């Protein structure tokens, strides 16, 4: 088993070195930063699916929340907003929201004054409706006022690392509610519920222009380490400034991943992890032994969401632009599933390996496909059949196909992944 | 009265058209779930694939210079549905059947269907690029207007020819499916297998055949839905992937595994979406004189902004999942 770990990780290392030789250092360092961020997200999914068997198809929503978190915390302050009436109007909106929430909570408790059954249901629906109208009556003018006066709310201008933490916290907080409402569902229902919630989140984040600038996108989002422009102002030439700046970023990200891996692995091997696996394998038995199944599953969901949020925040601050419309289910949910399934669900090192490997495959299938099509195109034009049109836009699509193939092949021939979960037996 | 006609055009026609598309897709999803017990995420892309097959066939037919009184894409639809059914069988044979034979859990099949989604999507974009196409480049899209014989009505009821065909075709498909499920031996076998697969097997039902028939029906219906959607709006590679979730929502609202529930759920969601984004202020304006003076009719009185149209389906989905996971109709969850 150890040989397998050593072999696979050294193979991965050789692959990275090979990529570095062929594609150049700036590309490779960028690739590695993003690959480690995706590995962190895959580890988050491993907590949910590998430890607890919780099916989460809403990873995209968590990444968007993380990205929003770092944008909000670290983007410079927008003075025009803070001197306008905007904060006061947002305060009123918050009051309306609190009033609405109080109304809904009261309506859910009307059975105490003797209103039950059908009537209680009607009161609840009515309360939701009134609360919604109340909220919209404050929210809509505030939103259009902020957009017309100051564009959007702006950031807080705080350190980026704080933004990453806030992104994780935000994702964990929303993950708590998502888990609270949906964890009672069976696996495929849970998948559809989480994907539905993620789509709702995506629609909201894309359209609340006053808070996120929506489709107008936010940039540049600062880096936690000196960025290439800073290096250039210190007198480095552009090429090496990119390498040094990205190397600095890579160090920070690898640090985060190592800390997370250490903590998760300790938790996995400890009593807590054993309890989680017991719940995953037979939640009825675990429940009868006195474990609070729903609560433990909620814990897993929240922890996993936090890691996904941090990963999403890292990706956004590395790219330097927050574009809510760039999030796609394939690129931000399904790819991560491929990573975990190929790497090995239930194994933290498997999640790390899968995350790094699949991201490299994902990014490399584009240039490889381009080379392949170019060769084919040259061949066909030599034969007098004409060249293949739009090679560059077509080869981008190859990676979606390649990943689909990878996951179906993996499910058929290695369903436990490259590094299967290690089951210790005490006979 | 003009306002009522506007309401009819916007809500009733829009809801029926959207509902038909949702219903056609949701029936396929719900049949697959009932027989094979997994949520088939590749269904949206099977719809898109069907749209593209129809497009190619229509282009070939148009290339021969043959013209029909109906849209060409509609005329070649039966052939396209046949091809799509064969492809659906092939997909099952290649990707799902080996997993089933191994006794894999439904979740594994679900993840495999994600892989199939990605492969179909990648292939479609590989061959057709990501541009938008229209079936009506070579022929006009006919608009049907019905003038109402009432006084003071100037606005006609209007809809397009593909919309009419879509609704008629959906009705035919639903009735045919009803007779198939209730009258034919195979259809009864399908219902039996959806109820209890083991019991169906021991009572001599050929379950392999039932599975194959399920894929044929699901593939053909998906192709029909995709082609009609493409005829109604336009053909894009992500055409159906965007409405995959509303379709799932429709299937769940109707109760996964129940064919009639899926149809009802589809129409319910279609109407819910159009009603939610309809601007109710339009209907209030004729009563301006009757309303008190202090009441000012706002410019927009829609329940949600139109950007959130698709979100309505998801919210209904989540609420139904939480309040009644078995769907709005009584019946055992499978």
XYZ file of C-alpha atoms in Angstrom:
761
model
C 0.000 0.000 0.000
C 2.794 2.384 0.915
C 4.438 1.602 -2.413
C 1.288 2.692 -4.144
C 1.318 6.058 -2.371
C 4.998 6.626 -3.119
C 4.600 5.504 -6.714
C 1.568 7.624 -7.477
C 2.829 10.778 -5.819
C 6.272 10.503 -7.438
C 4.535 9.860 -10.761
C 2.539 13.030 -10.201
C 5.736 14.901 -9.355
C 7.385 13.689 -12.561
C 4.298 14.757 -14.506
C 4.534 18.251 -13.013
C 8.234 18.449 -13.836
C 7.459 17.309 -17.371
C 4.745 19.956 -17.716
C 7.218 22.537 -16.444
C 9.782 21.535 -19.082
C 7.287 21.615 -21.936
C 4.987 24.488 -21.060
C 7.393 26.858 -19.272
C 7.622 27.899 -15.627
C 5.041 30.751 -15.466
C 2.319 28.448 -16.816
C 3.308 25.584 -14.536
C 3.368 27.694 -11.392
C -0.040 29.112 -12.244
C -1.301 25.596 -12.891
C 0.007 24.425 -9.529
C -1.602 27.292 -7.586
C -4.983 26.525 -9.114
C -4.467 22.777 -8.776
C -3.762 23.104 -5.048
C -6.828 25.309 -4.605
C -8.918 22.657 -6.357
C -7.287 19.967 -4.228
C -8.438 21.897 -1.149
C -11.983 21.963 -2.541
C -11.778 18.239 -3.318
C -10.693 17.645 0.293
C -13.772 19.590 1.375
C -15.934 17.324 -0.746
C -14.105 14.337 0.700
C -15.224 15.408 4.161
C -18.822 15.450 2.985
C -18.915 12.478 0.642
C -15.940 10.398 1.712
C -16.375 10.680 5.483
C -20.111 11.007 5.679
C -21.657 9.847 2.416
C -23.416 13.200 1.959
C -24.093 13.960 -1.644
C -23.357 17.592 -2.405
C -23.929 18.853 -5.916
C -23.921 22.465 -4.821
C -20.151 22.986 -4.679
C -20.497 25.838 -7.144
C -22.573 27.830 -4.674
C -19.944 27.423 -1.955
C -17.162 28.530 -4.329
C -19.178 31.608 -5.302
C -19.748 32.462 -1.647
C -16.038 32.096 -0.889
C -15.183 34.280 -3.844
C -17.655 36.885 -2.720
C -16.218 36.734 0.804
C -12.699 37.585 -0.288
C -13.959 40.252 -2.694
C -16.006 41.947 0.009
C -13.275 41.863 2.652
C -10.194 42.733 0.644
C -11.421 45.063 -2.109
C -10.674 48.757 -1.418
C -13.359 50.811 0.333
C -15.897 52.577 -1.881
C -16.116 56.045 -0.253
C -19.073 57.147 -2.392
C -21.233 54.440 -0.820
C -20.381 55.169 2.799
C -21.100 58.930 2.551
C -24.434 58.376 0.747
C -27.762 57.293 2.208
C -26.950 53.720 1.186
C -25.944 52.323 4.598
C -29.075 53.788 6.222
C -31.311 52.272 3.562
C -29.573 48.921 3.929
C -30.163 49.213 7.676
C -33.889 49.651 7.013
C -33.798 46.613 4.721
C -32.162 44.616 7.475
C -34.867 45.750 9.899
C -37.525 44.662 7.413
C -35.809 41.313 7.028
C -35.656 40.846 10.805
C -39.320 41.793 11.145
C -40.213 39.361 8.379
C -38.162 36.598 9.993
C -39.867 37.228 13.332
C -43.249 37.034 11.629
C -42.329 33.723 9.979
C -41.066 32.253 13.243
C -44.255 33.344 15.003
C -46.357 31.853 12.225
C -44.563 28.528 12.602
C -45.567 28.513 16.263
C -49.243 29.362 15.918
C -50.229 25.887 17.059
C -49.579 27.146 20.589
C -52.597 29.413 20.409
C -54.759 26.660 19.035
C -54.437 27.190 15.284
C -53.520 23.810 13.802
C -53.625 21.708 10.670
C -54.731 23.404 7.486
C -55.124 26.801 9.147
C -51.571 26.716 10.454
C -50.324 25.984 6.938
C -52.259 28.945 5.584
C -50.931 31.262 8.292
C -47.366 30.138 7.482
C -47.817 30.738 3.751
C -49.389 34.139 4.449
C -46.537 35.097 6.792
C -43.934 34.158 4.171
C -45.805 36.175 1.576
C -46.135 39.287 3.759
C -42.506 39.030 4.853
C -41.435 38.775 1.226
C -43.471 41.856 0.248
C -42.089 43.775 3.240
C -38.523 42.846 2.363
C -38.951 43.684 -1.317
C -40.534 47.067 -0.452
C -37.304 48.103 1.329
C -34.785 46.169 -0.759
C -35.775 47.353 -4.238
C -35.439 51.136 -3.620
C -32.230 50.605 -1.625
C -30.720 48.541 -4.461
C -31.586 51.026 -7.197
C -30.440 53.944 -5.009
C -27.040 52.349 -4.348
C -26.571 51.448 -8.001
C -27.399 54.963 -9.162
C -25.437 56.812 -6.446
C -22.294 54.808 -5.877
C -22.356 51.847 -8.252
C -22.057 49.208 -5.564
C -21.191 48.693 -1.940
C -17.484 48.123 -2.458
C -15.126 46.233 -0.173
C -13.722 46.748 3.287
C -10.028 47.015 2.373
C -8.897 44.425 4.948
C -6.072 41.849 4.519
C -6.612 39.115 1.945
C -5.970 36.233 4.345
C -8.833 37.559 6.469
C -10.908 37.528 3.295
C -10.099 33.832 2.726
C -11.135 33.062 6.273
C -14.310 35.090 5.838
C -15.042 33.272 2.580
C -14.762 29.963 4.415
C -16.911 31.275 7.247
C -19.582 32.564 4.876
C -19.701 29.269 2.992
C -19.867 27.393 6.296
C -22.711 29.601 7.502
C -24.764 29.144 4.356
C -23.743 25.458 4.334
C -25.272 25.188 7.795
C -28.640 26.333 6.503
C -28.405 24.223 3.355
C -27.573 21.184 5.462
C -30.236 22.020 8.025
C -32.996 22.021 5.443
C -31.808 19.274 3.109
C -29.837 16.665 5.044
C -32.913 14.645 5.917
C -33.298 13.714 2.266
C -32.156 10.517 0.591
C -29.077 10.529 -1.625
C -30.448 11.431 -5.051
C -32.979 13.841 -3.609
C -30.128 15.453 -1.666
C -28.154 15.790 -4.898
C -31.015 17.551 -6.628
C -31.831 19.729 -3.619
C -28.229 20.917 -3.258
C -27.924 21.596 -6.976
C -31.183 23.560 -6.804
C -29.977 25.611 -3.861
C -26.673 26.277 -5.610
C -28.538 27.513 -8.688
C -30.638 29.820 -6.504
C -27.429 31.159 -4.919
C -25.899 31.630 -8.349
C -28.923 33.539 -9.649
C -28.991 35.761 -6.569
C -25.261 36.547 -6.549
C -25.372 37.257 -10.271
C -28.293 39.658 -9.947
C -27.639 41.571 -6.702
C -25.666 44.177 -8.567
C -25.504 46.556 -5.591
C -23.566 43.992 -3.550
C -21.475 42.003 -6.037
C -21.592 44.175 -9.166
C -23.109 41.139 -10.867
C -22.147 40.756 -14.482
C -20.017 43.933 -14.358
C -17.382 41.924 -12.423
C -14.990 43.173 -9.740
C -11.264 43.532 -10.331
C -8.449 43.788 -9.407
C -8.731 41.815 -6.197
C -5.515 42.123 -4.164
C -3.058 39.296 -3.483
C -1.914 38.160 -0.055
C 1.699 38.307 -1.340
C 3.423 40.887 -3.581
C 1.888 40.593 -7.051
C 3.750 40.717 -10.392
C 3.254 44.490 -10.693
C 4.930 45.005 -7.314
C 7.853 42.853 -8.414
C 8.121 44.868 -11.621
C 8.203 48.105 -9.632
C 11.134 46.597 -7.715
C 12.995 46.316 -11.004
C 12.373 42.696 -12.046
C 11.726 41.956 -15.708
C 8.110 40.892 -16.531
C 8.828 37.182 -17.074
C 10.604 36.581 -13.782
C 8.214 38.886 -11.892
C 5.351 36.530 -12.799
C 7.324 33.466 -11.683
C 8.386 34.976 -8.338
C 4.975 36.437 -7.526
C 3.162 33.224 -8.400
C 5.733 31.183 -6.456
C 4.991 33.315 -3.403
C 1.276 32.727 -3.872
C 1.902 29.007 -4.372
C 3.774 28.848 -1.043
C 0.820 30.383 0.792
C -1.670 28.037 -0.877
C 0.456 24.954 -0.231
C 0.727 26.092 3.380
C -3.057 26.277 3.658
C -3.447 22.855 2.024
C -0.843 21.241 4.300
C -2.443 22.669 7.437
C -5.895 21.565 6.265
C -4.632 18.082 5.349
C -2.924 17.701 8.724
C -6.043 18.711 10.635
C -8.415 16.632 8.515
C -6.207 13.576 8.720
C -5.977 13.819 12.484
C -9.739 14.196 12.686
C -10.201 11.256 10.308
C -8.046 8.934 12.371
C -9.435 10.111 15.674
C -12.610 8.968 17.432
C -14.569 11.660 15.610
C -13.608 10.247 12.215
C -14.434 6.706 13.319
C -17.839 7.862 14.450
C -18.433 9.558 11.099
C -17.510 6.411 9.183
C -19.783 4.397 11.421
C -22.643 6.773 10.635
C -21.845 6.624 6.925
C -21.734 2.840 6.788
C -24.849 2.238 8.875
C -26.606 5.239 10.247
C -29.351 3.169 11.815
C -26.859 1.197 13.888
C -24.928 4.344 14.776
C -28.139 6.065 15.815
C -29.100 3.153 18.014
C -25.701 3.447 19.730
C -26.661 6.948 20.777
C -24.990 9.010 18.060
C -26.895 12.086 16.978
C -26.831 11.262 13.259
C -28.357 14.440 11.791
C -26.225 16.695 13.937
C -22.995 14.885 13.028
C -23.883 15.009 9.361
C -24.523 18.717 9.699
C -21.040 19.091 11.213
C -19.505 17.353 8.213
C -21.492 19.475 5.802
C -20.395 22.693 7.495
C -16.698 21.694 7.663
C -16.687 20.614 4.038
C -18.392 23.823 2.965
C -15.819 25.883 4.859
C -12.956 24.248 2.929
C -14.821 24.772 -0.342
C -15.355 28.423 0.540
C -11.659 28.918 1.287
C -10.759 27.192 -1.964
C -13.160 29.406 -3.881
C -11.722 32.499 -2.224
C -8.171 31.442 -3.141
C -9.153 30.922 -6.772
C -10.829 34.321 -7.002
C -8.005 36.240 -5.397
C -5.437 34.444 -7.570
C -7.261 35.268 -10.799
C -7.881 38.763 -9.422
C -11.379 39.073 -10.869
C -14.746 38.147 -9.386
C -17.110 37.311 -12.209
C -20.305 35.604 -10.984
C -21.323 34.676 -14.504
C -18.149 32.642 -15.043
C -19.302 29.916 -12.643
C -20.571 26.828 -14.439
C -21.804 23.530 -12.974
C -19.358 21.561 -15.117
C -16.274 23.590 -14.227
C -17.073 24.118 -10.586
C -19.107 21.135 -9.406
C -18.713 18.119 -11.629
C -14.958 18.465 -12.088
C -14.521 18.268 -8.331
C -16.557 15.095 -8.247
C -14.306 13.644 -10.911
C -11.288 14.591 -8.778
C -12.637 12.846 -5.706
C -13.871 9.719 -7.488
C -10.632 9.272 -9.425
C -8.447 10.077 -6.431
C -10.354 7.836 -4.042
C -13.310 8.881 -1.920
C -12.721 8.543 1.802
C -8.976 8.959 1.533
C -7.585 12.437 2.203
C -4.416 11.796 0.227
C -6.600 10.407 -2.532
C -8.507 13.695 -2.628
C -5.216 15.609 -2.773
C -3.822 13.383 -5.530
C -7.087 13.422 -7.490
C -7.405 17.181 -7.205
C -3.881 17.850 -8.482
C -3.904 15.160 -11.169
C -7.345 15.895 -12.611
C -6.729 19.623 -12.677
C -3.516 19.060 -14.626
C -5.319 16.693 -17.015
C -8.143 19.222 -17.334
C -5.786 22.058 -18.207
C -3.501 20.000 -20.427
C -6.224 18.404 -22.524
C -6.735 21.736 -24.231
C -3.214 22.209 -25.648
C -2.949 18.476 -26.346
C -6.244 18.487 -28.232
C -5.122 21.569 -30.087
C -1.922 19.832 -31.145
C -3.900 16.751 -32.182
C -6.365 18.776 -34.234
C -3.554 20.791 -35.791
C -1.893 17.561 -36.919
C -5.182 16.216 -38.254
C -5.889 19.521 -39.936
C -2.472 19.587 -41.602
C -2.996 16.009 -42.711
C -6.416 16.737 -44.170
C -5.269 19.857 -45.956
C -2.310 17.894 -47.352
C -4.793 15.357 -48.653
C -6.758 18.171 -50.242
C -9.786 17.869 -47.937
C -9.371 21.307 -46.438
C -8.357 22.306 -42.914
C -10.470 21.929 -39.764
C -12.046 25.293 -38.916
C -11.982 26.966 -35.443
C -9.360 24.661 -33.954
C -8.716 26.754 -30.864
C -12.363 27.130 -29.825
C -13.062 23.462 -30.476
C -10.112 22.120 -28.551
C -11.307 23.944 -25.415
C -14.321 21.648 -25.500
C -12.152 18.538 -25.634
C -11.407 18.776 -21.933
C -15.071 18.381 -21.010
C -15.207 15.230 -23.107
C -11.930 13.917 -21.689
C -13.122 14.360 -18.116
C -16.424 12.668 -18.879
C -14.489 9.741 -20.318
C -12.124 9.664 -17.335
C -14.932 9.453 -14.788
C -16.934 6.805 -16.644
C -13.808 4.683 -17.131
C -12.822 5.179 -13.490
C -16.272 4.175 -12.264
C -16.164 1.050 -14.362
C -12.631 -0.172 -13.770
C -11.473 1.445 -10.522
C -14.608 2.438 -8.614
C -12.659 2.947 -5.395
C -10.226 5.369 -6.981
C -6.450 5.436 -7.341
C -5.875 5.524 -3.587
C -8.751 3.560 -2.083
C -9.958 4.225 1.403
C -7.742 2.384 3.876
C -9.832 0.065 6.010
C -8.000 -1.101 9.117
C -9.151 -4.460 10.398
C -8.614 -5.656 13.965
C -9.030 -9.384 13.791
C -60.103 43.391 -22.734
C -56.831 43.995 -24.462
C -55.160 43.450 -21.139
C -56.833 40.073 -20.741
C -55.612 39.019 -24.159
C -52.156 40.160 -23.145
C -52.464 38.036 -20.017
C -53.592 35.080 -22.123
C -50.686 35.476 -24.545
C -48.119 35.879 -21.803
C -49.274 33.473 -19.132
C -51.527 30.843 -20.656
C -49.710 30.305 -23.941
C -46.281 30.776 -22.355
C -47.189 28.412 -19.533
C -48.577 25.724 -21.834
C -45.519 25.840 -24.102
C -43.032 25.761 -21.243
C -45.093 23.154 -19.431
C -45.150 20.876 -22.484
C -41.367 20.968 -22.755
C -40.959 20.288 -19.042
C -43.527 17.496 -19.153
C -41.854 15.717 -22.080
C -38.475 15.825 -20.355
C -39.815 14.942 -16.931
C -41.623 11.835 -18.197
C -38.314 10.426 -19.425
C -36.546 11.187 -16.163
C -39.323 9.761 -14.079
C -39.554 6.552 -16.163
C -35.811 5.979 -15.855
C -36.006 6.627 -12.143
C -38.945 4.287 -11.737
C -37.325 1.387 -13.601
C -33.613 1.836 -12.926
C -33.779 3.764 -9.639
C -31.294 6.510 -10.406
C -31.506 10.196 -11.228
C -30.411 10.443 -14.840
C -28.504 13.699 -15.120
C -27.607 13.167 -18.765
C -31.221 13.613 -19.812
C -30.796 17.304 -20.572
C -27.952 16.558 -22.917
C -29.893 13.763 -24.552
C -32.455 16.445 -25.342
C -29.803 18.700 -26.832
C -28.424 15.775 -28.789
C -31.924 15.118 -30.130
C -32.164 18.744 -31.183
C -28.909 18.478 -33.100
C -29.854 15.173 -34.761
C -33.081 16.802 -35.947
C -31.139 19.812 -37.144
C -28.762 17.686 -39.233
C -31.619 15.683 -40.750
C -33.524 18.885 -41.530
C -30.421 20.338 -43.169
C -29.999 17.191 -45.297
C -33.647 17.230 -46.368
C -33.499 20.940 -47.122
C -30.324 20.258 -49.097
C -32.343 18.073 -51.468
C -34.619 21.022 -52.030
C -37.730 19.313 -50.692
C -40.206 21.714 -49.111
C -43.101 20.844 -46.811
C -46.101 22.815 -45.597
C -44.864 22.157 -42.042
C -41.437 23.142 -40.668
C -38.795 20.740 -42.021
C -37.451 20.111 -38.538
C -40.884 18.849 -37.548
C -41.233 16.565 -40.551
C -37.955 14.735 -39.897
C -38.700 14.411 -36.175
C -39.880 10.741 -36.240
C -36.637 9.644 -37.879
C -34.602 11.715 -35.399
C -36.508 10.150 -32.522
C -35.624 6.709 -33.843
C -31.940 7.603 -34.010
C -32.067 9.125 -30.529
C -33.699 5.970 -29.154
C -30.901 3.836 -30.632
C -28.311 6.214 -29.142
C -30.010 6.011 -25.757
C -29.824 2.216 -25.916
C -26.151 2.484 -26.850
C -25.420 4.825 -23.949
C -27.100 2.403 -21.569
C -25.210 -0.557 -22.992
C -21.877 1.252 -22.897
C -21.988 3.095 -19.592
C -24.815 2.076 -17.300
C -25.389 -1.620 -17.979
C -21.856 -2.702 -16.883
C -22.299 -0.814 -13.615
C -25.714 -2.365 -13.028
C -24.299 -5.805 -13.787
C -21.699 -5.235 -11.073
C -24.480 -4.363 -8.660
C -23.328 -0.771 -8.200
C -25.371 1.544 -6.011
C -27.735 4.042 -7.673
C -25.405 6.845 -6.607
C -22.634 5.373 -8.742
C -24.980 5.362 -11.709
C -25.854 8.977 -10.960
C -22.181 9.954 -11.047
C -21.753 7.951 -14.252
C -24.602 9.929 -15.784
C -22.667 13.102 -14.969
C -19.769 11.641 -16.940
C -22.100 10.885 -19.847
C -23.423 14.460 -19.671
C -19.909 15.820 -19.947
C -19.059 13.537 -22.841
C -22.171 14.432 -24.844
C -21.688 18.120 -24.140
C -18.029 17.980 -25.120
C -18.792 16.108 -28.336
C -21.622 18.443 -29.369
C -19.445 21.494 -28.889
C -16.535 19.777 -30.577
C -18.517 19.234 -33.752
C -20.873 22.189 -33.761
C -18.965 24.865 -31.850
C -20.818 26.959 -29.304
C -22.734 29.191 -31.704
C -26.508 29.562 -31.813
C -28.375 28.068 -34.760
C -31.928 28.403 -35.999
C -34.167 25.973 -37.826
C -35.737 28.873 -39.636
C -32.848 30.228 -41.676
C -34.246 28.807 -44.903
C -37.966 29.020 -44.205
C -40.195 31.503 -42.348
C -41.473 30.835 -38.829
C -45.229 31.137 -39.225
C -47.067 33.295 -36.746
C -50.683 32.430 -36.059
C -52.965 35.304 -35.037
C -56.542 34.854 -33.944
C -58.604 38.048 -33.821
C -61.280 37.943 -31.196
C -64.830 38.917 -32.243
C -65.396 41.201 -29.258
C -65.831 44.912 -29.224
C -62.811 46.918 -28.172
C -60.334 44.082 -28.616
C -57.575 45.089 -30.941
C -54.847 42.766 -29.758
C -54.991 39.287 -31.325
C -54.164 36.041 -29.592
C -50.867 35.093 -31.163
C -48.512 32.155 -31.090
C -46.079 30.562 -33.499
C -46.562 27.430 -35.553
C -43.876 25.440 -33.675
C -45.626 26.271 -30.404
C -48.909 24.891 -31.699
C -47.187 21.770 -33.025
C -45.399 21.322 -29.711
C -48.605 21.395 -27.704
C -50.411 19.039 -30.115
C -47.459 16.657 -30.146
C -47.218 16.669 -26.349
C -50.910 15.832 -26.090
C -50.492 12.953 -28.550
C -47.411 11.671 -26.744
C -49.135 11.810 -23.364
C -52.221 9.966 -24.611
C -50.103 7.373 -26.407
C -48.031 6.857 -23.283
C -51.176 6.493 -21.212
C -52.523 3.775 -23.480
C -49.144 2.079 -23.612
C -48.814 1.990 -19.843
C -52.359 0.868 -19.098
C -53.326 -1.334 -22.035
C -50.239 -3.058 -23.450
C -48.590 -6.044 -21.851
C -45.188 -4.372 -21.914
C -46.512 -1.166 -20.380
C -48.115 -3.089 -17.562
C -44.818 -4.886 -17.104
C -43.087 -1.521 -16.817
C -45.462 -0.374 -14.125
C -45.027 -3.647 -12.294
C -41.260 -3.322 -12.425
C -41.433 0.259 -11.193
C -43.481 -0.985 -8.265
C -41.317 -3.929 -7.296
C -38.528 -5.130 -9.552
C -37.951 -8.465 -7.831
C -41.611 -9.362 -7.775
C -41.886 -8.429 -11.445
C -38.955 -10.704 -12.283
C -40.311 -13.742 -10.444
C -43.701 -13.294 -12.071
C -42.079 -13.804 -15.444
C -41.721 -10.261 -16.768
C -38.756 -9.882 -19.068
C -36.971 -7.155 -17.114
C -34.204 -6.730 -19.689
C -36.787 -5.970 -22.326
C -38.521 -3.545 -19.980
C -35.237 -1.707 -19.396
C -34.621 -1.490 -23.133
C -38.120 -0.194 -23.802
C -37.662 2.392 -21.062
C -34.560 3.724 -22.769
C -36.271 3.753 -26.150
C -39.206 5.760 -24.793
C -37.012 8.098 -22.745
C -34.620 8.688 -25.632
C -37.390 9.333 -28.133
C -39.251 11.693 -25.814
C -36.032 13.527 -24.967
C -35.326 13.968 -28.663
C -38.861 15.240 -29.213
C -38.580 17.718 -26.344
C -35.160 18.935 -27.456
C -36.149 19.332 -31.093
C -39.378 21.135 -30.262
C -37.565 23.420 -27.814
C -35.006 24.182 -30.497
C -37.790 24.873 -32.996
C -39.509 27.170 -30.529
C -36.451 29.201 -29.539
C -33.078 28.348 -31.053
C -30.533 25.560 -31.041
C -27.636 26.017 -28.656
C -25.212 23.440 -27.204
C -26.342 24.270 -23.675
C -29.985 24.398 -24.719
C -31.326 21.691 -22.473
C -28.645 21.621 -19.809
C -30.116 24.886 -18.552
C -33.571 23.402 -18.196
C -32.388 20.071 -16.800
C -33.025 21.232 -13.268
C -36.539 22.544 -13.888
C -37.250 19.177 -15.492
C -35.983 17.383 -12.414
C -38.069 19.767 -10.369
C -41.126 18.829 -12.426
C -40.430 15.119 -11.973
C -39.971 15.517 -8.222
C -42.984 17.782 -7.782
C -45.059 15.098 -9.459
C -43.394 12.355 -7.451
C -40.357 10.575 -8.954
C -41.442 7.416 -10.694
C -44.983 8.555 -11.508
C -45.447 9.294 -15.204
C -48.705 11.225 -14.785
C -47.296 13.164 -11.875
C -44.382 14.253 -14.054
C -46.750 15.632 -16.679
C -48.765 17.507 -14.059
C -45.556 18.737 -12.422
C -44.265 20.007 -15.762
C -47.362 22.084 -16.410
C -47.468 23.266 -12.813
C -43.916 24.567 -13.022
C -44.479 26.098 -16.448
C -47.456 28.076 -15.182
C -45.743 28.964 -11.914
C -42.835 30.503 -13.824
C -44.941 32.555 -16.195
C -47.307 33.659 -13.423
C -44.448 34.682 -11.158
C -42.830 36.986 -13.697
C -46.115 38.389 -15.065
C -46.555 42.089 -14.419
C -49.894 42.239 -12.602
C -49.989 46.012 -12.883
C -51.156 45.539 -16.477
C -54.376 43.937 -15.280
C -54.977 46.688 -12.709
C -54.680 49.610 -15.116
C -58.191 49.347 -16.675
C -59.620 49.684 -13.162
C -57.761 52.918 -12.558
C -61.003 54.851 -12.215
C -62.510 52.399 -9.751
C -59.520 52.400 -7.410
C -59.132 54.975 -4.584
C -56.978 57.970 -5.422
C -54.296 57.314 -2.854
C -53.580 53.955 -4.461
C -50.867 54.355 -7.010
C -50.326 51.521 -9.485
C -46.627 50.737 -9.497
C -44.812 50.354 -12.783
C -43.944 46.769 -12.092
C -46.008 44.448 -9.949
C -44.390 41.144 -10.811
C -43.875 38.677 -8.003
C -40.227 38.222 -8.969
C -38.026 40.028 -11.455
C -37.685 38.274 -14.769
C -33.982 37.528 -14.106
C -35.182 35.098 -11.467
C -37.632 33.256 -13.730
C -35.762 29.935 -13.589
C -35.205 30.384 -9.858
C -38.944 30.017 -9.307
C -38.692 26.377 -10.389
C -35.811 25.745 -7.984
C -37.613 27.348 -5.088
C -40.691 25.211 -5.754
C -38.363 22.202 -6.025
C -36.685 22.880 -2.696
C -39.957 23.630 -0.931
C -41.575 20.462 -2.286
C -38.533 18.401 -1.312
C -38.717 19.741 2.213
C -42.443 19.673 2.763
C -43.468 16.642 0.707
C -40.485 14.725 -0.709
C -42.801 12.151 -2.269
C -44.334 14.759 -4.558
C -47.610 16.589 -4.433
C -49.660 13.538 -5.378
C -50.316 10.826 -2.877
C -48.462 7.639 -3.573
C -45.589 5.539 -2.408
C -42.116 6.922 -2.980
C -39.954 4.550 -4.931
